[in-house]
Amino acid sequence: MQTVNARQWRWSDVGLVGLVSAFSALVSRRWSGFNSPDSEFYASLALFGSDITDRAIEPAYTWTRLGYIVPVRGLVTWLDPWTGFEVYRVLLIILIVASTFSVVRIAGRSRVLATGLSCLVALNTVVLAFLGNTYLTGSILAGTFALIALAVSQLGSAAHQGFGPLGTPRWTTAGLSGLLLGWLLMLNPYAFVLGLGLWASVRLVTLVRIPRNRGQRLAVDVAAGVTGVAVSVTGFLL
């Protein structure tokens, strides 16, 4: 009975995240416009792919932007340009809302507070301006939000009981964090360094609170995290 109730509450959380995300996406302006030549450049790469860089004198750095180019290129090819960009924007909103909601719930606060704070963050004009632009900042912002949420989840009761996100094995937290770090690396190496520093800082705090098996848990986290980064980077490069 307790397991059934936990699953029901979990699905309630998912439903609230979906409602806040849908509301934020519907009431916000879809397109905030370009704010730099780089924004136009990344939009062109997403729309036309390698046609933009095939004749470039030095296209070396563009591989570090595949974290944005690959998913958006896939969406605009599968759908149409405007729908593809909008779907990507909505996915970033969902990631930010889910991360904010999760951190509040991990802190032991109510669903009402988690829903309200998630809505405020998602409707913040600075956040919406970044998400409605084809520059990399919106993607980096969403990825960092998610990475912080995963790091903070290790302070929750589920982590101390041996579980990861949504009841999965504990090592999946580090594995998912590695996937996000790989995404940040393919967006901007500086974002990777920032994200890694934030995640490692929170993980060290949790290790201090663990009475035993610290070395074993750290080794598992490092192995799962490195594997996640490798899988993520390989996927983008392929």
PDB file of C-alpha atoms in Angstrom:
ATOM      1  CA  MET A   1       0.000   0.000   0.000  1.00  0.00           C
ATOM      2  CA  GLN A   2       2.833   2.368   0.855  1.00  0.00           C
ATOM      3  CA  THR A   3       4.500   1.670  -2.509  1.00  0.00           C
ATOM      4  CA  VAL A   4       1.235   2.358  -4.354  1.00  0.00           C
ATOM      5  CA  ASN A   5       0.767   5.653  -2.521  1.00  0.00           C
ATOM      6  CA  ALA A   6       4.354   6.663  -3.315  1.00  0.00           C
ATOM      7  CA  ARG A   7       3.753   5.973  -7.001  1.00  0.00           C
ATOM      8  CA  GLN A   8       0.525   7.984  -6.948  1.00  0.00           C
ATOM      9  CA  TRP A   9       2.284  10.953  -5.347  1.00  0.00           C
ATOM     10  CA  ARG A  10       5.106  10.613  -7.880  1.00  0.00           C
ATOM     11  CA  TRP A  11       2.666  10.777 -10.788  1.00  0.00           C
ATOM     12  CA  SER A  12       1.020  13.780  -9.120  1.00  0.00           C
ATOM     13  CA  ASP A  13       4.400  15.537  -9.173  1.00  0.00           C
ATOM     14  CA  VAL A  14       4.833  14.684 -12.866  1.00  0.00           C
ATOM     15  CA  GLY A  15       1.363  16.054 -13.598  1.00  0.00           C
ATOM     16  CA  LEU A  16       2.072  19.326 -11.777  1.00  0.00           C
ATOM     17  CA  VAL A  17       5.358  19.761 -13.652  1.00  0.00           C
ATOM     18  CA  GLY A  18       3.483  19.201 -16.910  1.00  0.00           C
ATOM     19  CA  LEU A  19       0.808  21.755 -16.028  1.00  0.00           C
ATOM     20  CA  VAL A  20       3.303  24.441 -15.018  1.00  0.00           C
ATOM     21  CA  SER A  21       5.390  23.799 -18.131  1.00  0.00           C
ATOM     22  CA  ALA A  22       2.369  23.950 -20.432  1.00  0.00           C
ATOM     23  CA  PHE A  23       1.107  27.151 -18.793  1.00  0.00           C
ATOM     24  CA  SER A  24       4.532  28.808 -19.002  1.00  0.00           C
ATOM     25  CA  ALA A  25       4.962  27.838 -22.652  1.00  0.00           C
ATOM     26  CA  LEU A  26       1.502  29.062 -23.623  1.00  0.00           C
ATOM     27  CA  VAL A  27       1.545  32.445 -21.912  1.00  0.00           C
ATOM     28  CA  SER A  28       5.125  33.369 -22.787  1.00  0.00           C
ATOM     29  CA  ARG A  29       6.309  34.923 -25.984  1.00  0.00           C
ATOM     30  CA  ARG A  30       7.630  32.263 -28.310  1.00  0.00           C
ATOM     31  CA  TRP A  31      10.479  34.161 -29.919  1.00  0.00           C
ATOM     32  CA  SER A  32      12.544  36.849 -28.245  1.00  0.00           C
ATOM     33  CA  GLY A  33      14.642  37.507 -31.343  1.00  0.00           C
ATOM     34  CA  PHE A  34      18.351  37.416 -32.110  1.00  0.00           C
ATOM     35  CA  ASN A  35      20.652  39.337 -29.799  1.00  0.00           C
ATOM     36  CA  SER A  36      23.953  38.753 -31.604  1.00  0.00           C
ATOM     37  CA  PRO A  37      25.457  37.439 -34.845  1.00  0.00           C
ATOM     38  CA  ASP A  38      26.183  34.214 -32.946  1.00  0.00           C
ATOM     39  CA  SER A  39      22.441  33.670 -32.469  1.00  0.00           C
ATOM     40  CA  GLU A  40      21.947  33.922 -36.232  1.00  0.00           C
ATOM     41  CA  PHE A  41      24.922  31.628 -36.815  1.00  0.00           C
ATOM     42  CA  TYR A  42      23.606  28.845 -34.562  1.00  0.00           C
ATOM     43  CA  ALA A  43      20.124  29.151 -36.053  1.00  0.00           C
ATOM     44  CA  SER A  44      21.674  28.791 -39.514  1.00  0.00           C
ATOM     45  CA  LEU A  45      23.641  25.729 -38.410  1.00  0.00           C
ATOM     46  CA  ALA A  46      20.461  24.155 -37.034  1.00  0.00           C
ATOM     47  CA  LEU A  47      18.579  24.870 -40.257  1.00  0.00           C
ATOM     48  CA  PHE A  48      21.233  24.060 -42.871  1.00  0.00           C
ATOM     49  CA  GLY A  49      23.703  21.825 -41.055  1.00  0.00           C
ATOM     50  CA  SER A  50      27.194  21.331 -42.446  1.00  0.00           C
ATOM     51  CA  ASP A  51      26.414  23.467 -45.507  1.00  0.00           C
ATOM     52  CA  ILE A  52      27.332  26.448 -43.307  1.00  0.00           C
ATOM     53  CA  THR A  53      30.779  25.195 -42.264  1.00  0.00           C
ATOM     54  CA  ASP A  54      31.953  23.073 -45.212  1.00  0.00           C
ATOM     55  CA  ARG A  55      33.769  26.040 -46.758  1.00  0.00           C
ATOM     56  CA  ALA A  56      34.783  27.715 -43.521  1.00  0.00           C
ATOM     57  CA  ILE A  57      38.458  28.584 -43.154  1.00  0.00           C
ATOM     58  CA  GLU A  58      38.567  27.359 -39.553  1.00  0.00           C
ATOM     59  CA  PRO A  59      35.438  25.488 -38.373  1.00  0.00           C
ATOM     60  CA  ALA A  60      37.273  23.697 -35.555  1.00  0.00           C
ATOM     61  CA  TYR A  61      35.361  25.145 -32.610  1.00  0.00           C
ATOM     62  CA  THR A  62      31.901  24.282 -33.991  1.00  0.00           C
ATOM     63  CA  TRP A  63      32.129  20.710 -32.682  1.00  0.00           C
ATOM     64  CA  THR A  64      31.792  22.118 -29.182  1.00  0.00           C
ATOM     65  CA  ARG A  65      28.375  23.496 -30.150  1.00  0.00           C
ATOM     66  CA  LEU A  66      26.888  20.175 -31.250  1.00  0.00           C
ATOM     67  CA  GLY A  67      24.901  20.042 -27.997  1.00  0.00           C
ATOM     68  CA  TYR A  68      22.636  22.670 -29.537  1.00  0.00           C
ATOM     69  CA  ILE A  69      23.027  22.003 -33.240  1.00  0.00           C
ATOM     70  CA  VAL A  70      22.263  18.256 -33.185  1.00  0.00           C
ATOM     71  CA  PRO A  71      18.919  18.240 -31.299  1.00  0.00           C
ATOM     72  CA  VAL A  72      17.569  21.377 -32.990  1.00  0.00           C
ATOM     73  CA  ARG A  73      18.722  20.195 -36.405  1.00  0.00           C
ATOM     74  CA  GLY A  74      16.879  16.931 -35.802  1.00  0.00           C
ATOM     75  CA  LEU A  75      13.693  18.718 -34.745  1.00  0.00           C
ATOM     76  CA  VAL A  76      13.611  21.218 -37.618  1.00  0.00           C
ATOM     77  CA  THR A  77      14.309  18.409 -40.101  1.00  0.00           C
ATOM     78  CA  TRP A  78      11.645  16.135 -38.654  1.00  0.00           C
ATOM     79  CA  LEU A  79       9.086  18.915 -38.238  1.00  0.00           C
ATOM     80  CA  ASP A  80       9.303  22.373 -39.791  1.00  0.00           C
ATOM     81  CA  PRO A  81      11.682  25.184 -38.732  1.00  0.00           C
ATOM     82  CA  TRP A  82       9.312  27.188 -36.519  1.00  0.00           C
ATOM     83  CA  THR A  83       7.753  24.086 -34.924  1.00  0.00           C
ATOM     84  CA  GLY A  84      11.189  22.558 -34.335  1.00  0.00           C
ATOM     85  CA  PHE A  85      12.529  25.643 -32.573  1.00  0.00           C
ATOM     86  CA  GLU A  86       9.349  25.879 -30.475  1.00  0.00           C
ATOM     87  CA  VAL A  87       9.444  22.211 -29.448  1.00  0.00           C
ATOM     88  CA  TYR A  88      13.048  22.659 -28.328  1.00  0.00           C
ATOM     89  CA  ARG A  89      12.076  25.750 -26.322  1.00  0.00           C
ATOM     90  CA  VAL A  90       9.269  23.839 -24.606  1.00  0.00           C
ATOM     91  CA  LEU A  91      11.626  20.964 -23.764  1.00  0.00           C
ATOM     92  CA  LEU A  92      13.992  23.414 -22.085  1.00  0.00           C
ATOM     93  CA  ILE A  93      11.080  24.903 -20.117  1.00  0.00           C
ATOM     94  CA  ILE A  94      10.090  21.414 -18.931  1.00  0.00           C
ATOM     95  CA  LEU A  95      13.672  20.756 -17.820  1.00  0.00           C
ATOM     96  CA  ILE A  96      13.837  23.986 -15.810  1.00  0.00           C
ATOM     97  CA  VAL A  97      10.397  23.508 -14.244  1.00  0.00           C
ATOM     98  CA  ALA A  98      11.090  19.876 -13.318  1.00  0.00           C
ATOM     99  CA  SER A  99      14.455  20.794 -11.798  1.00  0.00           C
ATOM    100  CA  THR A 100      13.040  23.637  -9.709  1.00  0.00           C
ATOM    101  CA  PHE A 101      10.076  21.539  -8.569  1.00  0.00           C
ATOM    102  CA  SER A 102      12.377  18.655  -7.598  1.00  0.00           C
ATOM    103  CA  VAL A 103      14.732  20.792  -5.524  1.00  0.00           C
ATOM    104  CA  VAL A 104      11.834  22.265  -3.534  1.00  0.00           C
ATOM    105  CA  ARG A 105      10.351  18.803  -2.917  1.00  0.00           C
ATOM    106  CA  ILE A 106      13.732  17.360  -1.921  1.00  0.00           C
ATOM    107  CA  ALA A 107      13.969  20.165   0.631  1.00  0.00           C
ATOM    108  CA  GLY A 108      10.765  18.779   2.168  1.00  0.00           C
ATOM    109  CA  ARG A 109       8.478  21.629   1.143  1.00  0.00           C
ATOM    110  CA  SER A 110       4.906  21.331  -0.033  1.00  0.00           C
ATOM    111  CA  ARG A 111       3.688  20.768  -3.570  1.00  0.00           C
ATOM    112  CA  VAL A 112       1.951  24.129  -3.447  1.00  0.00           C
ATOM    113  CA  LEU A 113       5.249  25.917  -2.810  1.00  0.00           C
ATOM    114  CA  ALA A 114       7.066  23.782  -5.399  1.00  0.00           C
ATOM    115  CA  THR A 115       4.422  24.569  -8.005  1.00  0.00           C
ATOM    116  CA  GLY A 116       4.449  28.292  -7.240  1.00  0.00           C
ATOM    117  CA  LEU A 117       8.233  28.639  -7.310  1.00  0.00           C
ATOM    118  CA  SER A 118       8.482  26.578 -10.494  1.00  0.00           C
ATOM    119  CA  CYS A 119       5.968  28.867 -12.171  1.00  0.00           C
ATOM    120  CA  LEU A 120       7.817  31.991 -11.029  1.00  0.00           C
ATOM    121  CA  VAL A 121      11.142  30.692 -12.315  1.00  0.00           C
ATOM    122  CA  ALA A 122       9.696  29.537 -15.648  1.00  0.00           C
ATOM    123  CA  LEU A 123       7.973  32.904 -16.209  1.00  0.00           C
ATOM    124  CA  ASN A 124      11.015  34.953 -15.276  1.00  0.00           C
ATOM    125  CA  THR A 125      11.628  37.310 -18.180  1.00  0.00           C
ATOM    126  CA  VAL A 126      15.390  36.733 -18.148  1.00  0.00           C
ATOM    127  CA  VAL A 127      14.898  32.970 -18.360  1.00  0.00           C
ATOM    128  CA  LEU A 128      12.307  33.305 -21.124  1.00  0.00           C
ATOM    129  CA  ALA A 129      14.548  35.681 -23.082  1.00  0.00           C
ATOM    130  CA  PHE A 130      17.346  33.105 -23.058  1.00  0.00           C
ATOM    131  CA  LEU A 131      15.023  30.214 -23.950  1.00  0.00           C
ATOM    132  CA  GLY A 132      13.451  32.164 -26.809  1.00  0.00           C
ATOM    133  CA  ASN A 133      16.801  32.833 -28.428  1.00  0.00           C
ATOM    134  CA  THR A 134      18.899  30.565 -30.619  1.00  0.00           C
ATOM    135  CA  TYR A 135      22.055  31.362 -28.666  1.00  0.00           C
ATOM    136  CA  LEU A 136      23.487  28.647 -26.394  1.00  0.00           C
ATOM    137  CA  THR A 137      22.637  30.319 -23.077  1.00  0.00           C
ATOM    138  CA  GLY A 138      19.123  28.871 -22.785  1.00  0.00           C
ATOM    139  CA  SER A 139      20.374  25.315 -23.271  1.00  0.00           C
ATOM    140  CA  ILE A 140      23.225  25.828 -20.806  1.00  0.00           C
ATOM    141  CA  LEU A 141      20.806  27.316 -18.273  1.00  0.00           C
ATOM    142  CA  ALA A 142      18.430  24.352 -18.526  1.00  0.00           C
ATOM    143  CA  GLY A 143      21.253  21.817 -18.356  1.00  0.00           C
ATOM    144  CA  THR A 144      22.747  23.491 -15.281  1.00  0.00           C
ATOM    145  CA  PHE A 145      19.342  23.565 -13.559  1.00  0.00           C
ATOM    146  CA  ALA A 146      18.940  19.831 -14.148  1.00  0.00           C
ATOM    147  CA  LEU A 147      22.479  19.069 -12.997  1.00  0.00           C
ATOM    148  CA  ILE A 148      21.967  20.991  -9.743  1.00  0.00           C
ATOM    149  CA  ALA A 149      18.689  19.135  -9.144  1.00  0.00           C
ATOM    150  CA  LEU A 150      20.424  15.767  -9.579  1.00  0.00           C
ATOM    151  CA  ALA A 151      23.227  16.831  -7.246  1.00  0.00           C
ATOM    152  CA  VAL A 152      20.783  18.022  -4.576  1.00  0.00           C
ATOM    153  CA  SER A 153      18.788  14.777  -4.900  1.00  0.00           C
ATOM    154  CA  GLN A 154      21.707  13.034  -3.178  1.00  0.00           C
ATOM    155  CA  LEU A 155      20.800  14.968  -0.041  1.00  0.00           C
ATOM    156  CA  GLY A 156      17.264  13.556  -0.028  1.00  0.00           C
ATOM    157  CA  SER A 157      15.934  10.599   1.918  1.00  0.00           C
ATOM    158  CA  ALA A 158      15.610   8.402  -1.182  1.00  0.00           C
ATOM    159  CA  ALA A 159      19.353   8.614  -1.824  1.00  0.00           C
ATOM    160  CA  HIS A 160      20.139   7.530   1.743  1.00  0.00           C
ATOM    161  CA  GLN A 161      17.825   4.541   1.248  1.00  0.00           C
ATOM    162  CA  GLY A 162      19.789   3.491  -1.822  1.00  0.00           C
ATOM    163  CA  PHE A 163      17.613   4.908  -4.579  1.00  0.00           C
ATOM    164  CA  GLY A 164      18.200   7.347  -7.395  1.00  0.00           C
ATOM    165  CA  PRO A 165      15.675   9.506  -9.325  1.00  0.00           C
ATOM    166  CA  LEU A 166      12.153   8.030  -9.518  1.00  0.00           C
ATOM    167  CA  GLY A 167      13.159   4.950  -7.529  1.00  0.00           C
ATOM    168  CA  THR A 168      15.980   3.853  -9.849  1.00  0.00           C
ATOM    169  CA  PRO A 169      19.297   2.436  -8.538  1.00  0.00           C
ATOM    170  CA  ARG A 170      21.510   4.967  -6.779  1.00  0.00           C
ATOM    171  CA  TRP A 171      24.251   4.907  -9.442  1.00  0.00           C
ATOM    172  CA  THR A 172      21.803   6.261 -12.030  1.00  0.00           C
ATOM    173  CA  THR A 173      22.071   9.699 -10.375  1.00  0.00           C
ATOM    174  CA  ALA A 174      25.755   9.909 -11.284  1.00  0.00           C
ATOM    175  CA  GLY A 175      25.069   8.346 -14.680  1.00  0.00           C
ATOM    176  CA  LEU A 176      22.416  10.912 -15.563  1.00  0.00           C
ATOM    177  CA  SER A 177      24.672  13.668 -14.238  1.00  0.00           C
ATOM    178  CA  GLY A 178      27.391  12.406 -16.564  1.00  0.00           C
ATOM    179  CA  LEU A 179      25.011  12.551 -19.534  1.00  0.00           C
ATOM    180  CA  LEU A 180      24.147  16.154 -18.669  1.00  0.00           C
ATOM    181  CA  LEU A 181      27.809  17.053 -18.224  1.00  0.00           C
ATOM    182  CA  GLY A 182      28.514  15.578 -21.642  1.00  0.00           C
ATOM    183  CA  TRP A 183      25.727  17.726 -23.073  1.00  0.00           C
ATOM    184  CA  LEU A 184      27.179  20.828 -21.405  1.00  0.00           C
ATOM    185  CA  LEU A 185      30.619  19.945 -22.785  1.00  0.00           C
ATOM    186  CA  MET A 186      29.151  19.820 -26.283  1.00  0.00           C
ATOM    187  CA  LEU A 187      27.458  23.173 -25.707  1.00  0.00           C
ATOM    188  CA  ASN A 188      30.407  25.049 -24.265  1.00  0.00           C
ATOM    189  CA  PRO A 189      33.469  23.690 -22.407  1.00  0.00           C
ATOM    190  CA  TYR A 190      33.215  26.498 -19.845  1.00  0.00           C
ATOM    191  CA  ALA A 191      29.668  25.370 -19.028  1.00  0.00           C
ATOM    192  CA  PHE A 192      31.043  21.870 -18.455  1.00  0.00           C
ATOM    193  CA  VAL A 193      33.647  23.175 -15.997  1.00  0.00           C
ATOM    194  CA  LEU A 194      31.001  25.182 -14.125  1.00  0.00           C
ATOM    195  CA  GLY A 195      28.564  22.269 -14.000  1.00  0.00           C
ATOM    196  CA  LEU A 196      31.221  19.804 -12.868  1.00  0.00           C
ATOM    197  CA  GLY A 197      32.333  22.148 -10.093  1.00  0.00           C
ATOM    198  CA  LEU A 198      28.770  22.600  -8.824  1.00  0.00           C
ATOM    199  CA  TRP A 199      27.994  18.882  -8.921  1.00  0.00           C
ATOM    200  CA  ALA A 200      31.263  17.860  -7.255  1.00  0.00           C
ATOM    201  CA  SER A 201      30.798  20.435  -4.478  1.00  0.00           C
ATOM    202  CA  VAL A 202      27.370  19.099  -3.547  1.00  0.00           C
ATOM    203  CA  ARG A 203      28.587  15.491  -3.827  1.00  0.00           C
ATOM    204  CA  LEU A 204      31.417  16.175  -1.387  1.00  0.00           C
ATOM    205  CA  VAL A 205      28.885  17.537   1.113  1.00  0.00           C
ATOM    206  CA  THR A 206      26.847  14.323   0.851  1.00  0.00           C
ATOM    207  CA  LEU A 207      29.950  12.174   1.277  1.00  0.00           C
ATOM    208  CA  VAL A 208      30.741  13.938   4.535  1.00  0.00           C
ATOM    209  CA  ARG A 209      27.272  12.997   5.805  1.00  0.00           C
ATOM    210  CA  ILE A 210      27.720   9.315   4.910  1.00  0.00           C
ATOM    211  CA  PRO A 211      29.056   7.327   7.884  1.00  0.00           C
ATOM    212  CA  ARG A 212      30.598   4.459   5.906  1.00  0.00           C
ATOM    213  CA  ASN A 213      31.474   3.130   2.432  1.00  0.00           C
ATOM    214  CA  ARG A 214      32.490   6.586   1.275  1.00  0.00           C
ATOM    215  CA  GLY A 215      35.261   5.333  -0.959  1.00  0.00           C
ATOM    216  CA  GLN A 216      33.057   2.725  -2.599  1.00  0.00           C
ATOM    217  CA  ARG A 217      30.252   5.186  -3.283  1.00  0.00           C
ATOM    218  CA  LEU A 218      32.686   7.759  -4.657  1.00  0.00           C
ATOM    219  CA  ALA A 219      34.227   5.160  -6.971  1.00  0.00           C
ATOM    220  CA  VAL A 220      30.789   4.121  -8.250  1.00  0.00           C
ATOM    221  CA  ASP A 221      29.822   7.752  -8.830  1.00  0.00           C
ATOM    222  CA  VAL A 222      33.038   8.499 -10.716  1.00  0.00           C
ATOM    223  CA  ALA A 223      32.673   5.389 -12.894  1.00  0.00           C
ATOM    224  CA  ALA A 224      29.002   6.076 -13.668  1.00  0.00           C
ATOM    225  CA  GLY A 225      29.655   9.777 -14.277  1.00  0.00           C
ATOM    226  CA  VAL A 226      32.595   9.214 -16.617  1.00  0.00           C
ATOM    227  CA  THR A 227      30.590   6.592 -18.502  1.00  0.00           C
ATOM    228  CA  GLY A 228      27.698   9.036 -18.848  1.00  0.00           C
ATOM    229  CA  VAL A 229      29.984  11.762 -20.209  1.00  0.00           C
ATOM    230  CA  ALA A 230      31.561   9.350 -22.693  1.00  0.00           C
ATOM    231  CA  VAL A 231      28.190   8.095 -23.923  1.00  0.00           C
ATOM    232  CA  SER A 232      26.833  11.634 -24.269  1.00  0.00           C
ATOM    233  CA  VAL A 233      29.846  13.025 -26.132  1.00  0.00           C
ATOM    234  CA  THR A 234      30.055   9.976 -28.402  1.00  0.00           C
ATOM    235  CA  GLY A 235      26.375  10.310 -29.254  1.00  0.00           C
ATOM    236  CA  PHE A 236      26.766  13.936 -30.305  1.00  0.00           C
ATOM    237  CA  LEU A 237      29.925  13.310 -32.321  1.00  0.00           C
ATOM    238  CA  LEU A 238      28.337  10.444 -34.213  1.00  0.00           C
TER     239      LEU A 238
END
